[in-house]
PDB file of C-alpha atoms in Angstrom:
ATOM      1  CA  SER A 285     -10.882  12.226 -15.049  1.00  0.00           C
ATOM      2  CA  PHE A 286      -7.340  13.422 -14.505  1.00  0.00           C
ATOM      3  CA  ASN A 287      -5.626  12.132 -11.389  1.00  0.00           C
ATOM      4  CA  SER A 288      -2.521  14.200 -10.639  1.00  0.00           C
ATOM      5  CA  GLY A 289      -1.302  11.737  -8.000  1.00  0.00           C
ATOM      6  CA  LYS A 290      -1.408   8.863 -10.463  1.00  0.00           C
ATOM      7  CA  TRP A 291       0.244  11.007 -13.140  1.00  0.00           C
ATOM      8  CA  ARG A 292       3.096  11.974 -10.773  1.00  0.00           C
ATOM      9  CA  ARG A 293       3.544   8.341  -9.729  1.00  0.00           C
ATOM     10  CA  ASN A 294       3.783   7.201 -13.344  1.00  0.00           C
ATOM     11  CA  ALA A 295       6.247   9.992 -14.166  1.00  0.00           C
ATOM     12  CA  TRP A 296       8.371   8.882 -11.185  1.00  0.00           C
ATOM     13  CA  MET A 297       8.357   5.269 -12.412  1.00  0.00           C
ATOM     14  CA  VAL A 298       9.356   6.350 -15.939  1.00  0.00           C
ATOM     15  CA  GLY A 299      12.308   8.194 -14.404  1.00  0.00           C
ATOM     16  CA  ASN A 300      13.303   5.019 -12.556  1.00  0.00           C
ATOM     17  CA  ARG A 301      13.164   3.069 -15.815  1.00  0.00           C
ATOM     18  CA  ILE A 302      15.272   5.661 -17.612  1.00  0.00           C
ATOM     19  CA  GLY A 303      17.880   5.432 -14.859  1.00  0.00           C
ATOM     20  CA  LEU A 304      17.967   1.653 -15.215  1.00  0.00           C
ATOM     21  CA  LEU A 305      18.018   1.850 -19.001  1.00  0.00           C
ATOM     22  CA  THR A 306      20.976   4.225 -19.128  1.00  0.00           C
ATOM     23  CA  THR A 307      23.054   2.539 -16.426  1.00  0.00           C
ATOM     24  CA  GLY A 308      22.138  -1.094 -16.964  1.00  0.00           C
ATOM     25  CA  ASP A 309      22.877  -1.581 -13.270  1.00  0.00           C
ATOM     26  CA  LEU A 310      19.966  -3.346 -11.577  1.00  0.00           C
ATOM     27  CA  TYR A 311      21.587  -3.350  -8.125  1.00  0.00           C
ATOM     28  CA  GLU A 312      22.344   0.372  -8.135  1.00  0.00           C
ATOM     29  CA  THR A 313      18.886   1.210  -9.485  1.00  0.00           C
ATOM     30  CA  LEU A 314      17.274  -0.938  -6.790  1.00  0.00           C
ATOM     31  CA  ARG A 315      19.471   0.603  -4.116  1.00  0.00           C
ATOM     32  CA  ILE A 316      18.391   4.116  -5.108  1.00  0.00           C
ATOM     33  CA  VAL A 317      14.695   3.312  -5.611  1.00  0.00           C
ATOM     34  CA  VAL A 318      14.471   1.361  -2.338  1.00  0.00           C
ATOM     35  CA  TYR A 319      16.062   4.239  -0.466  1.00  0.00           C
ATOM     36  CA  GLU A 320      13.797   6.819  -2.117  1.00  0.00           C
ATOM     37  CA  GLU A 321      10.673   4.738  -1.568  1.00  0.00           C
ATOM     38  CA  ILE A 322      11.149   3.347   1.948  1.00  0.00           C
ATOM     39  CA  GLU A 323      14.379   4.968   3.213  1.00  0.00           C
ATOM     40  CA  LYS A 324      16.095   1.585   3.554  1.00  0.00           C
ATOM     41  CA  VAL A 325      19.755   1.106   2.626  1.00  0.00           C
ATOM     42  CA  LEU A 326      20.460  -2.120   0.742  1.00  0.00           C
ATOM     43  CA  GLU A 327      23.780  -3.780   1.463  1.00  0.00           C
ATOM     44  CA  LEU A 328      25.662  -6.364  -0.561  1.00  0.00           C
ATOM     45  CA  PRO A 329      25.144  -9.217  -0.870  1.00  0.00           C
ATOM     46  CA  LEU A 330      21.483  -8.770  -1.655  1.00  0.00           C
ATOM     47  CA  GLU A 331      19.229 -11.294   0.017  1.00  0.00           C
ATOM     48  CA  LEU A 332      16.617 -12.571  -2.426  1.00  0.00           C
ATOM     49  CA  GLY A 333      13.991 -12.971   0.286  1.00  0.00           C
ATOM     50  CA  GLU A 334      14.458  -9.374   1.418  1.00  0.00           C
ATOM     51  CA  ILE A 335      14.150  -8.037  -2.137  1.00  0.00           C
ATOM     52  CA  ILE A 336      11.021 -10.111  -2.788  1.00  0.00           C
ATOM     53  CA  GLU A 337       9.453  -8.883   0.447  1.00  0.00           C
ATOM     54  CA  ILE A 338      10.237  -5.258  -0.390  1.00  0.00           C
ATOM     55  CA  ALA A 339       8.972  -5.624  -3.981  1.00  0.00           C
ATOM     56  CA  ASP A 340       5.731  -7.248  -2.830  1.00  0.00           C
ATOM     57  CA  ASP A 341       4.914  -4.105  -0.859  1.00  0.00           C
ATOM     58  CA  ASN A 342       6.071  -1.477  -3.367  1.00  0.00           C
ATOM     59  CA  GLU A 343       4.832  -0.885  -6.908  1.00  0.00           C
ATOM     60  CA  SER A 344       7.904   1.118  -8.025  1.00  0.00           C
ATOM     61  CA  ILE A 345      10.320  -1.625  -7.013  1.00  0.00           C
ATOM     62  CA  LYS A 346       8.138  -4.296  -8.611  1.00  0.00           C
ATOM     63  CA  ASP A 347       8.052  -2.204 -11.784  1.00  0.00           C
ATOM     64  CA  ILE A 348      11.874  -2.032 -11.913  1.00  0.00           C
ATOM     65  CA  PHE A 349      12.080  -5.837 -11.882  1.00  0.00           C
ATOM     66  CA  GLN A 350       9.372  -6.231 -14.500  1.00  0.00           C
ATOM     67  CA  PHE A 351      11.024  -3.673 -16.750  1.00  0.00           C
ATOM     68  CA  TYR A 352      14.556  -5.084 -16.297  1.00  0.00           C
ATOM     69  CA  PHE A 353      13.486  -8.554 -17.433  1.00  0.00           C
ATOM     70  CA  SER A 354      11.250  -7.314 -20.257  1.00  0.00           C
ATOM     71  CA  LYS A 355      11.814  -7.552 -23.986  1.00  0.00           C
ATOM     72  CA  VAL A 356      11.171  -3.798 -24.221  1.00  0.00           C
ATOM     73  CA  HIS A 357      14.154  -3.075 -21.941  1.00  0.00           C
ATOM     74  CA  LEU A 358      16.464  -5.214 -24.077  1.00  0.00           C
ATOM     75  CA  GLN A 359      15.177  -3.638 -27.296  1.00  0.00           C
ATOM     76  CA  MET A 360      15.605  -0.109 -25.932  1.00  0.00           C
ATOM     77  CA  ARG A 361      19.173  -0.828 -24.769  1.00  0.00           C
ATOM     78  CA  GLU A 362      19.957  -2.136 -28.256  1.00  0.00           C
ATOM     79  CA  LYS A 363      18.495   1.004 -29.882  1.00  0.00           C
ATOM     80  CA  ILE A 364      20.656   3.305 -27.776  1.00  0.00           C
ATOM     81  CA  GLY A 365      23.754   1.190 -28.374  1.00  0.00           C
ATOM     82  CA  MET A 366      23.974  -0.262 -24.868  1.00  0.00           C
ATOM     83  CA  ALA A 367      22.941  -3.860 -25.517  1.00  0.00           C
ATOM     84  CA  VAL A 368      24.758  -6.656 -23.732  1.00  0.00           C
ATOM     85  CA  GLN A 369      27.389  -8.058 -26.064  1.00  0.00           C
ATOM     86  CA  GLU A 370      27.931 -11.819 -26.297  1.00  0.00           C
TER      87      GLU A 370
END
């Protein structure tokens, strides 16, 4: 059966991925998603332990990491002409 809450959540996560895809800026994407999800402001330098703790408790933030390090992300950036150049 259709679950509108789940549908809205997935649409939100797709929007987060599109933002990351078009900017290529993991820090800025995390900063925005963390603020939107838990109203916390991330400051530089990022503390790995803090990010891991936040991601463990939040599916959207975990999804950003998984997407950023995925083959799909790299392939999509290449298709839109935004691949990392060596």
